[in-house]
């Protein structure tokens, strides 16, 4: 192991394992995580570097890896140690994204196809489809987005028209913009799809519904007639996830292929509603919490790479009479990486909180109480937007903190970035999500004005109403002080935005008024999300620092200090309009920042190691556990086929003729 | 042409050509630009989409394109219409980066190898090397950066030791970190390199000097003995620029291969200095101005794509009773794209200003006056950092403003982003550059305190000294008002940072004190750069709006208004600490922002078209001139080899066996 890292690790004052256990929710979870990672990753990743392959080769390599994973899954479940539930855990979600870095070509089957049939299918439909799908006898995807419509689902144009004479639905793509576009795994991998289409029956449109449609022959895999299908082309990333396009030309499916749990088309074509369609919000919310959890993991990977590299890399003397310091000694470097680290940890806490929140609300809903659904949904909107924006920004900051070497694929940042940034636009474009949260905040403010009871996550609005009369409260840079200041700031801006929208409504429609105030609405939505993150950080980190060992409790306090101070600095421009912050207070804030960075620097390798990313998962020449950065960088060059011959043929073919042409 | 764009264009109140002429510095320049673009691009780009190729294929395709360009250059120069100077213009710099989007594998030959020999070689050396290099009989690169050292040049470890007995230099790579690493074109393309190495003579190290070294046989292209060479591997982008590594094992070169214009090693090994080494700052400055100009062009490309797409794409009704509006009608969309547009234009102005500034200073230097070199150098440092940071950020914002489709390579953003973001770390890592500017600012403040004369670009510090006593001046949201406020803010923060550094110096060394205040120093450097950009924008745009047609003068006024208001909003948190800004003033600022966005939206297609990017240069399915977004997206899918067969072989090979295995 590199001596620099060895010495750093010897200085860590706390038990790294204790922190790991907390991050992953307990020692047993960590144990299982390590078992599964070792069992499934071992020998499958980092064998070849796909970045040298052609697009087709990349796809085929991904399918090959899926085949290996499926075999290992089968072997493991056959032992009886795990049941079917292991399939979605390994092949859906984040786990496999460390293994197939440009996206798993059968992920949507487990992430959406199966869950959607469970949530939208009747008992009979589940009995018909789930067993075959669970066995992977059929592979499916979820096809909603179209060329012309993404986030605005109601706008999709694919039609499913019921024909009572044959008791079938007729699927068509009436326009060029109605092409299904983006669904993952759709292009060449799956043979079935859940198609979201406008349902027409008795010449009436009943809105968007879900239909199970076979796309390819189960034996030959040839596309069925009336189906125009293919992939949408190369992207910044996710090039092995096989995003597809799909157009229907009079494709007929049986009536029973419409998922009818929530609403039904009877044999004679009558449309009957069974359940509150609102419930679909539940699925969207779940997906968004999953995204928060996923970007948190990828951000943490970037942070770990940047920290380890910064503890090995020496550059630019601070004092010319001394040897070049580790770049981590530059306070500017600490300020790039450590706040990102604190955000990854706070996102981790927040995702856990949101999961609990989600299951509580779902229980209430099962008991017929929908009262808190909109609170949950609107919170998941702004949090998904904030966390994906932050993670993308900070992954880039971590890459840039490693200088030029961060630009090399072998450093690991490229794959992470390509995986994180699309989350800013998929599952709800972030600006649209902010605006949805804002609508909830305006309604909540109205409630507050009327003195009605407020849901817990917006309860801080109440406080502001009562304190409205008082003069600007003065800034206090303690964690709880910063939380209070951000709450007052958010509340004040929500009040202002509400007033502006109401003023506009005197002359414009409500929608036009909201658009006119769009910039303010995005801002209040963001501030509300920040308040939630601060609240969660303060509550959870204070709690755990009480429960944990004295050595580790200091770490939690430092993380909380850094996260709150960093947030305060980033929102100074907003806060200062509503809080009185004199120059002394803002210098004190700067002082706290510098002090906490210095403290964290002393043990930061311990936090990095605690994230417990194996070298296979990190797959980084400059971030590996042993810190042998330069040796690994040079070794990685042997992966380049260009280096397998001393002279590339293009010299004789194109260059030499010209160089010898005596210009 | 798409009707939406047709109607938009009919509404443009000004002459687009007039704006184009201004952007490119005159009608004649535009005429030549179009001629050269048409002559060289025609039929060479967009034929095949390289993103589907393997790494090796991408490189060979790039070399093939270079071959075509060289042929066309030869034909054109043979006609006598152009001379040799056309080669660097076409094959160096930005021009060819629209054609070979992952980097021209012989660019460094023209960008650095030739210029460096001219600036560092004696008359005899120039006579020996320039003709052969100009004819491309030999191809060279510039090899400075090493595995262990980039921005900190003095740290490089490659040694060139003079041996008087043979009158040769002995080149060696003593450590693993001394491997040359990153030089473009080095790996498999060039056969010569200018090697920057620590010169040792008479057992003394004389620092970094330049040596011309042959790397490969001119006929076989085989690496010469003692030379270990290859490529460093795949990167986020620039994958055809052939970045290489290089290690020397006792490689001998003639004494005359050291470039000796500035300093010399005599035959018996004495070291003699001729010229002030300071002058190398000139070259670095020139490179950085070139970068500012380049990122401005790439940012403009992203802006044009986003604008055209936003004028065609319809999504999310603002008013449910009305059809879905063009997404540009959403004020949140305008606020994403239009400020980026104003920044591209201000960077364009600033690059022009800096070129003039540069040539003025060079003239002074030729007359022995080095007094303003440090001002020029420090200004180019913070501007390069700010412009590359802004361009990268805004290219991403433009991509995200196009939703999921922006993530498709065919949209064009991927190539732009990959080209812009590395500029944040190459030619001086941005944080290091900010800190260099800061040192100049601290020195300038000291001068100001002593009442000494200040260089023009920091003259605003003077004003602050005199106004120090006065109370906070109140905010005025006019362009010149915002400029004044930013000047006062920058000056105040420079004063504070100076005070903090001086305080630290009582206990720490100057370097440690500066590191302790590193975050403040980066901030003042950034603020200083913003002040310069504001200053330039105000002066140039006011000037041109007076000279131009009435219709266009309004456009320049709007651009200035948006740029200044946007800057003010982004730096509110800093300004408000030093300027008195009441809620009325900040609401007025918000009002100005909304109003100017509304005005620009009306004619924005005219500005987009004025950037005069041909469809070949833009190479974007969603940003093409005709606006046929969806048709082009679907057509582009035929470029994917995966779509050339209905069933990929991986189905039979890996998937089917498992799906049929009856799990």
Coordinates of N, CA and C in Angstrom, one line a residue, chain B residues 415-493:
Chain B
X415 N -20.7 16.5 -27.7 CA -19.4 16.9 -28.3 C -19.0 18.2 -27.8
X416 N -19.9 19.2 -27.7 CA -19.6 20.5 -27.2 C -19.0 20.5 -25.8
X417 N -19.8 19.8 -24.9 CA -19.4 19.7 -23.5 C -18.0 19.0 -23.4
X418 N -17.8 18.0 -24.1 CA -16.5 17.2 -24.0 C -15.3 18.1 -24.4
X419 N -15.6 19.1 -25.3 CA -14.6 19.9 -25.8 C -14.3 21.1 -24.9
X420 N -15.4 21.5 -24.1 CA -15.2 22.7 -23.3 C -14.7 22.4 -21.9
X421 N -15.2 21.4 -21.3 CA -14.9 21.2 -19.8 C -13.4 20.9 -19.6
X422 N -12.7 20.2 -20.5 CA -11.2 20.0 -20.2 C -10.5 21.4 -20.1
X423 N -11.0 22.4 -20.7 CA -10.3 23.7 -20.7 C -10.3 24.3 -19.3
X424 N -11.1 23.7 -18.4 CA -11.1 24.1 -17.0 C -9.8 23.7 -16.3
X425 N -9.2 22.6 -16.8 CA -8.0 22.1 -16.1 C -6.7 22.2 -17.0
X426 N -6.9 22.3 -18.3 CA -5.6 22.4 -19.1 C -5.2 23.9 -19.2
X427 N -3.9 24.0 -19.6 CA -3.3 25.4 -19.7 C -3.5 26.2 -18.4
X428 N -3.3 25.5 -17.3 CA -3.4 26.1 -16.0 C -4.7 25.8 -15.4
X429 N -4.7 25.0 -14.3 CA -5.9 24.6 -13.6 C -6.5 25.8 -13.0
X430 N -7.9 25.9 -13.1 CA -8.6 27.2 -12.9 C -8.3 27.7 -11.5
X431 N -8.3 26.9 -10.4 CA -8.2 27.4 -9.1 C -6.8 28.0 -8.9
X432 N -5.8 27.3 -9.5 CA -4.4 27.9 -9.5 C -4.3 29.2 -10.2
X433 N -5.0 29.3 -11.3 CA -5.0 30.6 -12.0 C -5.7 31.7 -11.2
X434 N -6.8 31.4 -10.6 CA -7.5 32.4 -9.7 C -6.5 32.9 -8.7
X435 N -5.8 31.9 -8.1 CA -4.8 32.3 -7.0 C -3.7 33.2 -7.5
X436 N -3.3 32.9 -8.8 CA -2.2 33.8 -9.4 C -2.7 35.2 -9.5
X437 N -4.0 35.3 -10.1 CA -4.5 36.7 -10.2 C -4.6 37.4 -8.8
X438 N -5.0 36.6 -7.8 CA -5.2 37.2 -6.5 C -3.9 37.8 -6.0
X439 N -2.7 37.1 -6.3 CA -1.5 37.7 -5.8 C -1.3 39.1 -6.4
X440 N -1.6 39.2 -7.7 CA -1.5 40.5 -8.4 C -2.5 41.5 -7.7
X441 N -3.6 41.1 -7.3 CA -4.6 42.0 -6.7 C -4.1 42.5 -5.4
X442 N -3.5 41.6 -4.6 CA -3.0 42.0 -3.3 C -1.9 43.0 -3.5
X443 N -1.0 42.7 -4.4 CA 0.1 43.7 -4.7 C -0.5 45.0 -5.1
X444 N -1.6 45.0 -6.0 CA -2.2 46.2 -6.4 C -2.8 47.0 -5.3
X445 N -3.4 46.3 -4.4 CA -4.1 46.9 -3.2 C -3.0 47.7 -2.4
X446 N -1.9 47.0 -2.2 CA -0.8 47.6 -1.5 C -0.3 48.9 -2.2
X447 N -0.2 48.8 -3.5 CA 0.1 50.0 -4.3 C -0.9 51.1 -4.0
X448 N -2.2 50.7 -4.1 CA -3.3 51.7 -3.9 C -3.1 52.4 -2.5
X449 N -2.8 51.5 -1.5 CA -2.7 52.1 -0.2 C -1.6 53.1 -0.1
X450 N -0.5 52.8 -0.9 CA 0.7 53.7 -0.9 C 0.4 54.9 -1.8
X451 N -0.8 54.9 -2.4 CA -1.1 56.0 -3.3 C -0.3 56.0 -4.6
X452 N 0.2 54.8 -5.0 CA 0.9 54.7 -6.3 C -0.1 54.6 -7.4
X453 N 0.4 54.8 -8.6 CA -0.4 54.7 -9.8 C -0.8 53.3 -10.1
X454 N -2.0 53.0 -10.4 CA -2.5 51.7 -10.7 C -2.7 51.4 -12.2
X455 N -2.4 50.2 -12.6 CA -2.8 49.8 -14.0 C -4.3 50.0 -14.3
X456 N -4.7 50.3 -15.5 CA -6.1 50.6 -15.8 C -7.1 49.6 -15.3
X457 N -6.8 48.3 -15.5 CA -7.8 47.3 -15.1 C -8.0 47.2 -13.6
X458 N -7.2 47.7 -12.8 CA -7.4 47.7 -11.4 C -7.6 49.1 -10.8
X459 N -7.7 50.1 -11.7 CA -7.8 51.5 -11.3 C -9.0 51.7 -10.3
X460 N -10.1 50.8 -10.4 CA -11.2 51.0 -9.6 C -10.9 50.9 -8.1
X461 N -9.8 50.3 -7.8 CA -9.4 50.2 -6.4 C -9.2 51.5 -5.7
X462 N -8.6 52.4 -6.5 CA -8.3 53.8 -6.1 C -9.6 54.4 -5.6
X463 N -10.7 54.3 -6.4 CA -11.9 54.9 -6.1 C -12.4 54.5 -4.7
X464 N -12.2 53.2 -4.5 CA -12.7 52.6 -3.2 C -11.9 53.2 -2.0
X465 N -10.6 53.3 -2.2 CA -9.8 53.9 -1.1 C -10.3 55.2 -0.7
X466 N -10.6 56.1 -1.7 CA -11.1 57.4 -1.4 C -12.5 57.4 -0.8
X467 N -13.3 56.4 -1.2 CA -14.7 56.4 -0.8 C -14.8 55.5 0.5
X468 N -13.6 55.0 1.0 CA -13.7 54.1 2.1 C -14.5 54.7 3.3
X469 N -14.2 55.9 3.6 CA -14.9 56.5 4.8 C -16.4 56.6 4.6
X470 N -16.8 56.9 3.5 CA -18.3 57.1 3.3 C -19.1 55.9 3.7
X471 N -20.4 56.1 3.9 CA -21.2 54.9 4.3 C -21.5 54.1 3.0
X472 N -22.1 52.9 3.2 CA -22.5 52.1 2.1 C -23.2 52.9 1.0
X473 N -22.7 52.8 -0.3 CA -23.5 53.5 -1.3 C -24.7 52.6 -1.7
X474 N -25.8 53.2 -2.2 CA -27.0 52.5 -2.4 C -27.0 52.0 -3.8
X475 N -27.7 50.8 -4.0 CA -27.7 50.0 -5.2 C -28.5 50.7 -6.3
X476 N -27.9 50.7 -7.5 CA -28.6 51.2 -8.7 C -28.5 50.2 -9.8
X477 N -29.7 49.7 -10.3 CA -29.7 48.5 -11.1 C -29.5 48.8 -12.6
X478 N -29.1 50.0 -12.9 CA -28.7 50.3 -14.3 C -27.4 49.6 -14.6
X479 N -27.1 49.3 -15.9 CA -25.8 48.7 -16.2 C -24.6 49.3 -15.5
X480 N -24.4 50.6 -15.7 CA -23.3 51.3 -15.0 C -23.4 51.3 -13.5
X481 N -24.6 51.3 -13.0 CA -24.8 51.2 -11.6 C -24.4 49.9 -11.0
X482 N -24.7 48.8 -11.8 CA -24.3 47.5 -11.4 C -22.8 47.3 -11.5
X483 N -22.2 47.9 -12.5 CA -20.7 47.9 -12.6 C -20.1 48.6 -11.4
X484 N -20.6 49.8 -11.0 CA -20.1 50.5 -9.9 C -20.2 49.6 -8.6
X485 N -21.4 49.0 -8.4 CA -21.6 48.2 -7.2 C -20.6 47.0 -7.2
X486 N -20.4 46.4 -8.3 CA -19.5 45.2 -8.4 C -18.1 45.7 -8.1
X487 N -17.7 46.9 -8.6 CA -16.4 47.4 -8.4 C -16.2 47.7 -6.9
X488 N -17.1 48.3 -6.3 CA -17.0 48.6 -4.8 C -16.9 47.2 -4.1
X489 N -17.7 46.3 -4.5 CA -17.7 45.0 -3.8 C -16.4 44.3 -3.9
X490 N -15.9 44.3 -5.2 CA -14.6 43.6 -5.4 C -13.5 44.3 -4.6
X491 N -13.5 45.7 -4.6 CA -12.5 46.4 -3.9 C -12.6 46.2 -2.4
X492 N -13.8 46.2 -1.9 CA -14.0 45.9 -0.5 C -13.4 44.6 -0.1
X493 N -13.8 43.6 -0.9 CA -13.3 42.2 -0.5 C -11.8 42.0 -0.7

